JSON list of C-alpha atoms in Angstrom, two decimals:
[
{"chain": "J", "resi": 1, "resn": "UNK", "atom": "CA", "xyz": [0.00, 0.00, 0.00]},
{"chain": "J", "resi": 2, "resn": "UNK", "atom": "CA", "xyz": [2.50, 2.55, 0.68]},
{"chain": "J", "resi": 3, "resn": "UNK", "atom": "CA", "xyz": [4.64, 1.75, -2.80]},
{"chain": "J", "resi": 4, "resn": "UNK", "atom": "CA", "xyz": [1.31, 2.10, -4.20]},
{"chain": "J", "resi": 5, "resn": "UNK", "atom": "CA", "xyz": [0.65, 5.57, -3.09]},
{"chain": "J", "resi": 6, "resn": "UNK", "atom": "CA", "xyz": [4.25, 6.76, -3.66]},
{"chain": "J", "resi": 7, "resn": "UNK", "atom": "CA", "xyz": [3.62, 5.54, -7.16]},
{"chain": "J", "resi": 8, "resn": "UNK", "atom": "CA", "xyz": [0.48, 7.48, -7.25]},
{"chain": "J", "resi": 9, "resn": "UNK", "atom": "CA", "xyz": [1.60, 10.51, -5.90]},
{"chain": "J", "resi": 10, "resn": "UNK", "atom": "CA", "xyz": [4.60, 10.45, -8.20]},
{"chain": "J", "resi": 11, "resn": "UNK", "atom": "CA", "xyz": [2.81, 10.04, -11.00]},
{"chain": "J", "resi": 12, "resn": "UNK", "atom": "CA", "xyz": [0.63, 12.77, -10.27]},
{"chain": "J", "resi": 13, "resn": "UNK", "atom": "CA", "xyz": [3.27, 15.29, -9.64]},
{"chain": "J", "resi": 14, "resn": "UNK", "atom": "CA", "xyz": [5.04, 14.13, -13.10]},
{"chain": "J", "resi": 15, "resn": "UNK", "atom": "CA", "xyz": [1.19, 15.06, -14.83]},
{"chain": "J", "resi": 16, "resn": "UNK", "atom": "CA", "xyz": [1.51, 18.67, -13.81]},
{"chain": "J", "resi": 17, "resn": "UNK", "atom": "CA", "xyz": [5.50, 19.02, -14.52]},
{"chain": "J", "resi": 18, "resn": "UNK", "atom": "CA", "xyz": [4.94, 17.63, -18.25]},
{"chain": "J", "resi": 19, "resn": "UNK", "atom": "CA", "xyz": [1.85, 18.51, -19.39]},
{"chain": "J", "resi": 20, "resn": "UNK", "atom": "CA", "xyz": [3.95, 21.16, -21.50]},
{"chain": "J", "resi": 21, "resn": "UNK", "atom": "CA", "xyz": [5.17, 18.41, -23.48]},
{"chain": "J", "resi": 22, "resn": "UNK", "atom": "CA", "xyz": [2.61, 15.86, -23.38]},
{"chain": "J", "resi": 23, "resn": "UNK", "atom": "CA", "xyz": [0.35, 18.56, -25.65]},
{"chain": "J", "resi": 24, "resn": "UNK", "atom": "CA", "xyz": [2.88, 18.70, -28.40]},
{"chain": "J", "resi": 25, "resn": "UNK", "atom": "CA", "xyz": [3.52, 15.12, -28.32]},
{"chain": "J", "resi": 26, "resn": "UNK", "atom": "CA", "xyz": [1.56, 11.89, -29.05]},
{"chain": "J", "resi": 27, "resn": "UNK", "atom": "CA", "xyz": [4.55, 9.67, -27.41]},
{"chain": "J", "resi": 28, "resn": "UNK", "atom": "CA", "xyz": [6.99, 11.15, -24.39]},
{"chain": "J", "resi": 29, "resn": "UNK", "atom": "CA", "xyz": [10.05, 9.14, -25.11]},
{"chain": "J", "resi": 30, "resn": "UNK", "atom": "CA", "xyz": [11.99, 8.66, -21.39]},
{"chain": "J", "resi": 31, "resn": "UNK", "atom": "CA", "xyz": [15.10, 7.73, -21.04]},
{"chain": "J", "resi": 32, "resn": "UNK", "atom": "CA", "xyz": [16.92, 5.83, -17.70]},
{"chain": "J", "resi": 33, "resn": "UNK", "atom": "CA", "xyz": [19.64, 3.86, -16.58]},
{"chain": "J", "resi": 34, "resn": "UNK", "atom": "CA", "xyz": [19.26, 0.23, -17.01]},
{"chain": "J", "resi": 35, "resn": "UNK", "atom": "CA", "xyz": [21.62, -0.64, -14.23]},
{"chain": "J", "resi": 36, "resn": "UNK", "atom": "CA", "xyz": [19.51, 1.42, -10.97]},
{"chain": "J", "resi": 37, "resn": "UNK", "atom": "CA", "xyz": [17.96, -1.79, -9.31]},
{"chain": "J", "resi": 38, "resn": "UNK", "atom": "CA", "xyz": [15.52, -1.19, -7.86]},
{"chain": "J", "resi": 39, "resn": "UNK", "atom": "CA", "xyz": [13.91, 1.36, -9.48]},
{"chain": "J", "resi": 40, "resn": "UNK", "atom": "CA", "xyz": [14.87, 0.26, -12.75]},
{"chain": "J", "resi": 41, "resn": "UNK", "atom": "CA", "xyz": [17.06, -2.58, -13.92]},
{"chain": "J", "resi": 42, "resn": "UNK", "atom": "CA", "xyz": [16.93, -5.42, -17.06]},
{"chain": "J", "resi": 43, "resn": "UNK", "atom": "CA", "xyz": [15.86, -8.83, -16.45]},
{"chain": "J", "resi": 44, "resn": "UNK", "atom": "CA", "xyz": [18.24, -11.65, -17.75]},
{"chain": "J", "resi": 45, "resn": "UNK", "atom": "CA", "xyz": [16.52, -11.79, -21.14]},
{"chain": "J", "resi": 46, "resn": "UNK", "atom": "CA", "xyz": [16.51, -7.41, -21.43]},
{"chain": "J", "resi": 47, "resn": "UNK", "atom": "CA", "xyz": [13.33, -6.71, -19.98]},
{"chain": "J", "resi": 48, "resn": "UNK", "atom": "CA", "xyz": [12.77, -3.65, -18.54]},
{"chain": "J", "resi": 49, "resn": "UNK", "atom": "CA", "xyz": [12.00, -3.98, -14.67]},
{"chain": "J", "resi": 50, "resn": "UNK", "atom": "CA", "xyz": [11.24, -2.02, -11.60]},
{"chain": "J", "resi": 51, "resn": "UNK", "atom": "CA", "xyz": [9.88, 0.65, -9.90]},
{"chain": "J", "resi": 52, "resn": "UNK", "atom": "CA", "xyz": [10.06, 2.78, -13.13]},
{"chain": "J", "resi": 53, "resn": "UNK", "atom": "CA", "xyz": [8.30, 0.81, -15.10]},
{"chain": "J", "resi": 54, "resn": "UNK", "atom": "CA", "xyz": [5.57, 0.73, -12.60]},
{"chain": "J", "resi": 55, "resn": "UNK", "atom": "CA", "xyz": [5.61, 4.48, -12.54]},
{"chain": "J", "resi": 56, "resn": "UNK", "atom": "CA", "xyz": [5.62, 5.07, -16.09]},
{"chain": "J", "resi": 57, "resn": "UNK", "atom": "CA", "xyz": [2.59, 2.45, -16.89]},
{"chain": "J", "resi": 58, "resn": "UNK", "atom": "CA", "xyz": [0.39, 4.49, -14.22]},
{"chain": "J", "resi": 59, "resn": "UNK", "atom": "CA", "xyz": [1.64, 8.01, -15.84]},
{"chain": "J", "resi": 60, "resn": "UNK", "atom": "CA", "xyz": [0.48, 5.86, -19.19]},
{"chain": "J", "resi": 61, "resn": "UNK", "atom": "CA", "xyz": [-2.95, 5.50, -17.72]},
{"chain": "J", "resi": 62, "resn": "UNK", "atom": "CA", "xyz": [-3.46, 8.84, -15.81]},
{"chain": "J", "resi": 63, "resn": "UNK", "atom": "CA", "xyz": [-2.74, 11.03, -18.99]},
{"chain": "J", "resi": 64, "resn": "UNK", "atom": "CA", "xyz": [-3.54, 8.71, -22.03]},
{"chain": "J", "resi": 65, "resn": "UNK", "atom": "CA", "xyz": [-0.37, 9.57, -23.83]},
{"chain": "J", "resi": 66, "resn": "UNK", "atom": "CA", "xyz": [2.06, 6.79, -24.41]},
{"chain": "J", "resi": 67, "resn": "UNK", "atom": "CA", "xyz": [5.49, 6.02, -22.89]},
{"chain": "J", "resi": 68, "resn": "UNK", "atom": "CA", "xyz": [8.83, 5.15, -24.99]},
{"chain": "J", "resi": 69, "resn": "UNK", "atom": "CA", "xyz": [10.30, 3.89, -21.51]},
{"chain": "J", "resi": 70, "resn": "UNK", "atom": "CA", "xyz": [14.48, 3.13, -22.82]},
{"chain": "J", "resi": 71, "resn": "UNK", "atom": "CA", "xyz": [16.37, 1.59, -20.25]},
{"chain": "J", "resi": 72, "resn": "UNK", "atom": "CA", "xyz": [20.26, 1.99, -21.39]},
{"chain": "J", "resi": 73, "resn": "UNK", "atom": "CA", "xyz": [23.64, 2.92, -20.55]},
{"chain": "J", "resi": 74, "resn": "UNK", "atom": "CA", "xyz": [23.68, 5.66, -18.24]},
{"chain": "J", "resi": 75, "resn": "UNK", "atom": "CA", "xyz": [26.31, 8.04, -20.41]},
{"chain": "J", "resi": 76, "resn": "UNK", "atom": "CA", "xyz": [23.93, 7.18, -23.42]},
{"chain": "J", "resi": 77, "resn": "UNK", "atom": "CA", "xyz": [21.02, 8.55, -22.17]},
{"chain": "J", "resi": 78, "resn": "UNK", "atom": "CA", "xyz": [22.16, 11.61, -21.31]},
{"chain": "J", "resi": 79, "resn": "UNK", "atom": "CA", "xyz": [23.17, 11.77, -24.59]},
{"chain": "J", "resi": 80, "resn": "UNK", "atom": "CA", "xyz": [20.14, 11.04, -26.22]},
{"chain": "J", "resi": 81, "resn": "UNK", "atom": "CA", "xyz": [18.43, 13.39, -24.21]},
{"chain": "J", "resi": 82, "resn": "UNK", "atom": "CA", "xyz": [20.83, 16.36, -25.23]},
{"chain": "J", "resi": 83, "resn": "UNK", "atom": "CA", "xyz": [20.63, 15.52, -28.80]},
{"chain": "J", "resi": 84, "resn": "UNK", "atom": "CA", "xyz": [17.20, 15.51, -28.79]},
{"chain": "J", "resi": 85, "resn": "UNK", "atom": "CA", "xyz": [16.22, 12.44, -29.34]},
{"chain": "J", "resi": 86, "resn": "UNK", "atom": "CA", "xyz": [14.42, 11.41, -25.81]},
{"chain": "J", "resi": 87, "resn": "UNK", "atom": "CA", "xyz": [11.86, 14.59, -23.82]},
{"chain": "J", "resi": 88, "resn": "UNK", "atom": "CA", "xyz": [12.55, 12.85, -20.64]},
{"chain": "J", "resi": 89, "resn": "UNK", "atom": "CA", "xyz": [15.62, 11.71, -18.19]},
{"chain": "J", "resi": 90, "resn": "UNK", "atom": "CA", "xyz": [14.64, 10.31, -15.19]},
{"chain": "J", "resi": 91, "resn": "UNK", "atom": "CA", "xyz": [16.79, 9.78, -11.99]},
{"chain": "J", "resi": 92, "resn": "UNK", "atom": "CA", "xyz": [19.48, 12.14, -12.62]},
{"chain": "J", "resi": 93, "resn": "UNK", "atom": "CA", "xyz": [21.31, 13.61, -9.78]},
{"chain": "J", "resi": 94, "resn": "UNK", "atom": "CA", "xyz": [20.93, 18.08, -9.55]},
{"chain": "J", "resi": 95, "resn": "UNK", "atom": "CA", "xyz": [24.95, 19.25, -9.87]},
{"chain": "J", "resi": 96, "resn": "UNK", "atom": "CA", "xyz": [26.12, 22.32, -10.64]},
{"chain": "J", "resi": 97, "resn": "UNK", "atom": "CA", "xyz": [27.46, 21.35, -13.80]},
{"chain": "J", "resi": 98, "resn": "UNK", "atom": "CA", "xyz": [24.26, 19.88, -14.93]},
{"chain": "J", "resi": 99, "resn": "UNK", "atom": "CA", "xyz": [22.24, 23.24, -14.01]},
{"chain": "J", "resi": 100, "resn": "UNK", "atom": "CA", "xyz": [22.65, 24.59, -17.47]},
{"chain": "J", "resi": 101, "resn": "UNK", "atom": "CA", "xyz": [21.99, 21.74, -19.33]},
{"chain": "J", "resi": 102, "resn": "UNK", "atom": "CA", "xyz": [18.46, 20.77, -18.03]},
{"chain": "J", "resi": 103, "resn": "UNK", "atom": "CA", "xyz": [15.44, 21.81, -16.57]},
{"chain": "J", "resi": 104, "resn": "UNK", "atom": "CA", "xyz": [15.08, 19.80, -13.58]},
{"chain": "J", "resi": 105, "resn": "UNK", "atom": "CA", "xyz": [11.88, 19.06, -11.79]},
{"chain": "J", "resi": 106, "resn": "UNK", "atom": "CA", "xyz": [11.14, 19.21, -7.84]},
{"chain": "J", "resi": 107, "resn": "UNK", "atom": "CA", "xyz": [12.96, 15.62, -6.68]},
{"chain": "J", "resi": 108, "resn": "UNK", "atom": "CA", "xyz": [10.77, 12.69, -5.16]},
{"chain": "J", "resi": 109, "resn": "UNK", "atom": "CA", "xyz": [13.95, 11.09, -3.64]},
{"chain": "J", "resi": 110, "resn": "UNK", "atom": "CA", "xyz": [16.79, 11.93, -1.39]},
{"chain": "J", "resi": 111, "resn": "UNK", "atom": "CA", "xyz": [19.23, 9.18, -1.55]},
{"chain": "J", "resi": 112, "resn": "UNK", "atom": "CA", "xyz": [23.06, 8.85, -0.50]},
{"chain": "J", "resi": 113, "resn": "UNK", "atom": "CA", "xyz": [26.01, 8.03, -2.59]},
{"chain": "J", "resi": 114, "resn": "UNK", "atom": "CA", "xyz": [28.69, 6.22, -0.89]},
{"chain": "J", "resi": 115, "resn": "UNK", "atom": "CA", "xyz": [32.45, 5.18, -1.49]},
{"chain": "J", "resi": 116, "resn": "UNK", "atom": "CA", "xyz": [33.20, 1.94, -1.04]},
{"chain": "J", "resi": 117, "resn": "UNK", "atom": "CA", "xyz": [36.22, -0.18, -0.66]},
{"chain": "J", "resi": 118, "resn": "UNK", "atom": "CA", "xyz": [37.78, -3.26, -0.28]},
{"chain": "J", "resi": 119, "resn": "UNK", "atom": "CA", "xyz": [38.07, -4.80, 3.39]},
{"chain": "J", "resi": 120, "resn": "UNK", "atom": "CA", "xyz": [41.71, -4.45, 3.27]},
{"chain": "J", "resi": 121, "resn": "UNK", "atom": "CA", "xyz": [41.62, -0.47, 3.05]},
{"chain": "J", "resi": 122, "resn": "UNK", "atom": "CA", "xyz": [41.38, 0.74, 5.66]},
{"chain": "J", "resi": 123, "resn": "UNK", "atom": "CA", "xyz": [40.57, 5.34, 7.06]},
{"chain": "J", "resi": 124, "resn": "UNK", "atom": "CA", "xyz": [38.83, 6.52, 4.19]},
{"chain": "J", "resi": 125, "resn": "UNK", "atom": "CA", "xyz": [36.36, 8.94, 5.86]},
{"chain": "J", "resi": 126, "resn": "UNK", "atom": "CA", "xyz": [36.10, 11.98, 3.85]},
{"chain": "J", "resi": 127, "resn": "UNK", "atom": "CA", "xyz": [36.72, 12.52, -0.01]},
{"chain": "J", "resi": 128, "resn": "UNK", "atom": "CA", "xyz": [39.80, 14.36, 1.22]},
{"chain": "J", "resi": 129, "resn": "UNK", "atom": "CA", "xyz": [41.37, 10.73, 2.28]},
{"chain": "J", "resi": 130, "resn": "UNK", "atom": "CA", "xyz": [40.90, 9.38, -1.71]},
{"chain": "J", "resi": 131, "resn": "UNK", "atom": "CA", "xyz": [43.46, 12.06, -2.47]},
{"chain": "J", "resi": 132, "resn": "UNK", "atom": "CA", "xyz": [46.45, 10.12, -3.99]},
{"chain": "J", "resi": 133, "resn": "UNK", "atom": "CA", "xyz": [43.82, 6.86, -5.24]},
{"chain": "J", "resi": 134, "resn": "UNK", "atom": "CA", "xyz": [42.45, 5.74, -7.76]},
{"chain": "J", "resi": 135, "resn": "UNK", "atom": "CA", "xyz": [38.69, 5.64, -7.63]},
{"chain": "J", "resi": 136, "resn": "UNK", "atom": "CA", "xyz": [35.95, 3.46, -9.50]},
{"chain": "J", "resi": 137, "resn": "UNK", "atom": "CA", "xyz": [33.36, 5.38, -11.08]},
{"chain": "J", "resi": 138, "resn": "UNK", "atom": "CA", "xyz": [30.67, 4.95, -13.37]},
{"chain": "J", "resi": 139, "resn": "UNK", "atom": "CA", "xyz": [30.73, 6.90, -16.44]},
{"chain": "J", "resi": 140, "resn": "UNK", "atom": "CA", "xyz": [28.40, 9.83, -16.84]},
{"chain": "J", "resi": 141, "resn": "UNK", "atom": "CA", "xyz": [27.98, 9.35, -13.21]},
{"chain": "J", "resi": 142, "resn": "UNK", "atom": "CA", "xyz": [27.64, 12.90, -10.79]},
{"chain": "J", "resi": 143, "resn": "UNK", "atom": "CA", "xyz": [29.92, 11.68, -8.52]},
{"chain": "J", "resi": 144, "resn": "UNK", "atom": "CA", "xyz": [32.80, 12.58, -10.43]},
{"chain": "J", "resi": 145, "resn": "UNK", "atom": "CA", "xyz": [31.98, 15.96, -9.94]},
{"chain": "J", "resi": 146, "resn": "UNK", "atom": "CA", "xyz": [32.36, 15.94, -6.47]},
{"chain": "J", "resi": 147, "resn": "UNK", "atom": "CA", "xyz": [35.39, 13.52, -6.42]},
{"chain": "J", "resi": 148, "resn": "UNK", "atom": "CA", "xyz": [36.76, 16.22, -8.79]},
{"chain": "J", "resi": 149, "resn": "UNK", "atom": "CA", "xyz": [36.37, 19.13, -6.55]},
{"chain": "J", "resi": 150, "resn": "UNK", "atom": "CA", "xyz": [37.53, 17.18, -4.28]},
{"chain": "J", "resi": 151, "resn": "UNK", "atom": "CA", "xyz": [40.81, 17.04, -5.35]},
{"chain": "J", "resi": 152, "resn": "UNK", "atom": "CA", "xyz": [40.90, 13.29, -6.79]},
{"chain": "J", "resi": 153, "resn": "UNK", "atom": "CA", "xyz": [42.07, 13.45, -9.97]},
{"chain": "J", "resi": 154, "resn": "UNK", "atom": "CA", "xyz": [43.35, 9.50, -10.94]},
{"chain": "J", "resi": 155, "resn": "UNK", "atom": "CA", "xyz": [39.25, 7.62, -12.16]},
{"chain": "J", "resi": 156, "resn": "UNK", "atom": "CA", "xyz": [39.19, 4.79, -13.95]},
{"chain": "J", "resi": 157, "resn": "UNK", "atom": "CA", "xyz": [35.43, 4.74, -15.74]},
{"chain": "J", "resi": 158, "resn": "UNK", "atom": "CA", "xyz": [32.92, 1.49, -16.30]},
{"chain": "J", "resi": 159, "resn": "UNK", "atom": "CA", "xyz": [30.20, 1.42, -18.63]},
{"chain": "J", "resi": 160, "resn": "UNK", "atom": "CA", "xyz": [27.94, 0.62, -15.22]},
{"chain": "J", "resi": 161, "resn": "UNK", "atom": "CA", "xyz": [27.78, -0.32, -11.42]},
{"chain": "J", "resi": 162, "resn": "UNK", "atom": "CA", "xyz": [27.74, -3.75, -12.64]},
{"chain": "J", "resi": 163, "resn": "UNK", "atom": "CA", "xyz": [30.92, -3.78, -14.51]},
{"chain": "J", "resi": 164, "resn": "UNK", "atom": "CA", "xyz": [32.22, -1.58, -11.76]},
{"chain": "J", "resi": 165, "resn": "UNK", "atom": "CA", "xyz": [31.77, -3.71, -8.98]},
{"chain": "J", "resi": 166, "resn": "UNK", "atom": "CA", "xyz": [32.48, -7.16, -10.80]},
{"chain": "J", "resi": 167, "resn": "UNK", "atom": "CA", "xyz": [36.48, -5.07, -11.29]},
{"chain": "J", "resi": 168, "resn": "UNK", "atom": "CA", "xyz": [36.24, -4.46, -7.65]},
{"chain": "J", "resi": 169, "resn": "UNK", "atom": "CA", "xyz": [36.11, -8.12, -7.00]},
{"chain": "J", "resi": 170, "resn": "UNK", "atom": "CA", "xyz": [38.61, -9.01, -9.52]},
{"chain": "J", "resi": 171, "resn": "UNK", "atom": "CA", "xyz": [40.97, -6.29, -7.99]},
{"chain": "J", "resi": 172, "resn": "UNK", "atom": "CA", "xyz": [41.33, -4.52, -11.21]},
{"chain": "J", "resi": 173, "resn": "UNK", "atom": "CA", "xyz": [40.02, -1.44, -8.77]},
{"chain": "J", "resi": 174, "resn": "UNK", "atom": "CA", "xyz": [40.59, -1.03, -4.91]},
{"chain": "J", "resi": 175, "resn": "UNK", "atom": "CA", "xyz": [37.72, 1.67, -4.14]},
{"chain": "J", "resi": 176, "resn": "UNK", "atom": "CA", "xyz": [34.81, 3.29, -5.81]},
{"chain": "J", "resi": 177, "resn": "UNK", "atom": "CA", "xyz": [31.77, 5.28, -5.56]},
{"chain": "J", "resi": 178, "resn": "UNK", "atom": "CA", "xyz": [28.44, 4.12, -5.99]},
{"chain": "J", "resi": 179, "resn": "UNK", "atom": "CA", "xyz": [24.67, 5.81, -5.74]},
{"chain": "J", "resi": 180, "resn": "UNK", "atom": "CA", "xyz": [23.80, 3.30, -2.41]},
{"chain": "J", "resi": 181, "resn": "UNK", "atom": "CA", "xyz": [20.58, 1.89, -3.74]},
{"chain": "J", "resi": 182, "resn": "UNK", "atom": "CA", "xyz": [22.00, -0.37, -6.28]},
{"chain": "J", "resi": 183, "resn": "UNK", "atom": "CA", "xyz": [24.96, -0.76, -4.17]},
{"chain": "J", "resi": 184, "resn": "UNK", "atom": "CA", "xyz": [23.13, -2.76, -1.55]},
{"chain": "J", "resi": 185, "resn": "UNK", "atom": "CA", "xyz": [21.40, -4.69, -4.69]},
{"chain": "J", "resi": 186, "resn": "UNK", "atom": "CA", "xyz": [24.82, -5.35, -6.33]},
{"chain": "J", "resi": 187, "resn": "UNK", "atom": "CA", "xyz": [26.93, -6.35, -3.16]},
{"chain": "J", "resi": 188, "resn": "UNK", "atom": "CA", "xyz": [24.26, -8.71, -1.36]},
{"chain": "J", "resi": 189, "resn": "UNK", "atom": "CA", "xyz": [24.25, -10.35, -5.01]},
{"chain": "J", "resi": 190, "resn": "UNK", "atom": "CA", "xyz": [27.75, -10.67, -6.16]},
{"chain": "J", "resi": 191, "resn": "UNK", "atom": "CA", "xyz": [30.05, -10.37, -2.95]},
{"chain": "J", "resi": 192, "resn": "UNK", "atom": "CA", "xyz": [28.67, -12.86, -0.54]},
{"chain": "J", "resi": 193, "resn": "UNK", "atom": "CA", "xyz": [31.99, -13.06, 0.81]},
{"chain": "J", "resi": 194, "resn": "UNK", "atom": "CA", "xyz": [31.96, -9.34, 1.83]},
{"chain": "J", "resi": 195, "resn": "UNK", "atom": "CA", "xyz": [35.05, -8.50, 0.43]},
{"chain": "J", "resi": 196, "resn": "UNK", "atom": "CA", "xyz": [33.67, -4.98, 0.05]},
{"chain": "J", "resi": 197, "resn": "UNK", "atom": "CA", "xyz": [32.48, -2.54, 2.47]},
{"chain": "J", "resi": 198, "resn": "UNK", "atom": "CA", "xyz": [31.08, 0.79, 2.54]},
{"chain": "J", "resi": 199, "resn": "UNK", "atom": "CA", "xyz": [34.03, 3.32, 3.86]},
{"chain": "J", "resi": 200, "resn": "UNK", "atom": "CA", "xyz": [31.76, 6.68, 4.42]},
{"chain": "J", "resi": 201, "resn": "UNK", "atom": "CA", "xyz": [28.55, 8.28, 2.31]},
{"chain": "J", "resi": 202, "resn": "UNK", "atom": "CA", "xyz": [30.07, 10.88, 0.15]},
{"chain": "J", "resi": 203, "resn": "UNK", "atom": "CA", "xyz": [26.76, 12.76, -0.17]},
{"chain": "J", "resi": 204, "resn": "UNK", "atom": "CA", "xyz": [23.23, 13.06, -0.72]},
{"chain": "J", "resi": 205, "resn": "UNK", "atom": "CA", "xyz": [21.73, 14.33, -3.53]}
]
């Protein structure tokens, strides 16, 4: 019941900040990441899963205009939405950098982003302690903004959280940063040995 009225109230608070471009168009194309369990993630056969979808399909019914709902790479929809080929990113993070590049609406969601690590590092607590590492990140992904004015200059980039934590394991990276929703997702799946931990939660956004 209470997913169900988030959903609802959601949904109604996306009618009145698109209506603008539901009248000129007969579709709104959205674009997401496809790697942001759980609100939106692919099954193993590429279906599109999730709270999202759930969102999106009661948006569908609420305004009677259809929804393109594209789950891909998180760099790639960005893309596509600056090029003018989606109306609609959903999830994206409000940075200072991305101010100028899109009208954002009011958020539904506060959530933290954390850096982790592996178990055998040992006082990280503040982005201040990366200084001198080499950091995981996702590409496209807003914390590299803040690692950046941070002072953390050596990232090494993965096409998603996935990929990212999957070099983690293998060692090809000793610490990276990750939005904590599909962190939890990711970790309880992949590192039942808990060879991973959460050092501190870089921010909230």
């Amino acid at each position: 019941p209470v997913m169900r009225r988030f959903l609802r109230i959601l949904a109604g608070l996306l009618v009145a900040l698109l209506l603008p471009v539901m009248v000129q168009a007969k579709t709104l194309r959205v674009v997401s990441d496809e790697n942001y369990p759980p609100y939106l993630f692919l099954s193993p056969d590429r279906v599109a899963e999730g709270y999202l979808v759930d969102l999106w399909k009661l948006w569908e019914r609420k305004t009677g205009t259809r929804v393109e709902l594209s789950a891909i790479r998180w760099a790639d929809a960005q893309q596509r939405l600056l090029a003018g080929d989606a109306d609609v990113i959903d999830m994206i993070y409000r940075t200072p950098a991305r101010e100028p590049k899109y009208d954002f609406s009011e958020p539904y969601a506060d959530l933290p982003v954390s850096i982790y690590a592996s178990t055998a590092i040992t006082g990280l607590h503040d982005v201040g302690s990366l200084k001198g590492f080499t950091v995981g990140v996702m590409e496209g992904d807003a914390c590299i903004e803040t690692l950046e004015k941070g002072g953390v200059t050596t990232m090494v980039r993965f096409p998603n959280y996935e990929a990212l934590i999957r070099a983690a394991l293998r060692s090809e990276v000793r610490i990276f940063c990750l939005d904590e929703s599909p962190a939890n997702y990711y970790l309880y799946r992949l590192d039942p040995g808990r060879h991973i931990h959460k050092a501190f939660d870089l921010y909230r956004g």
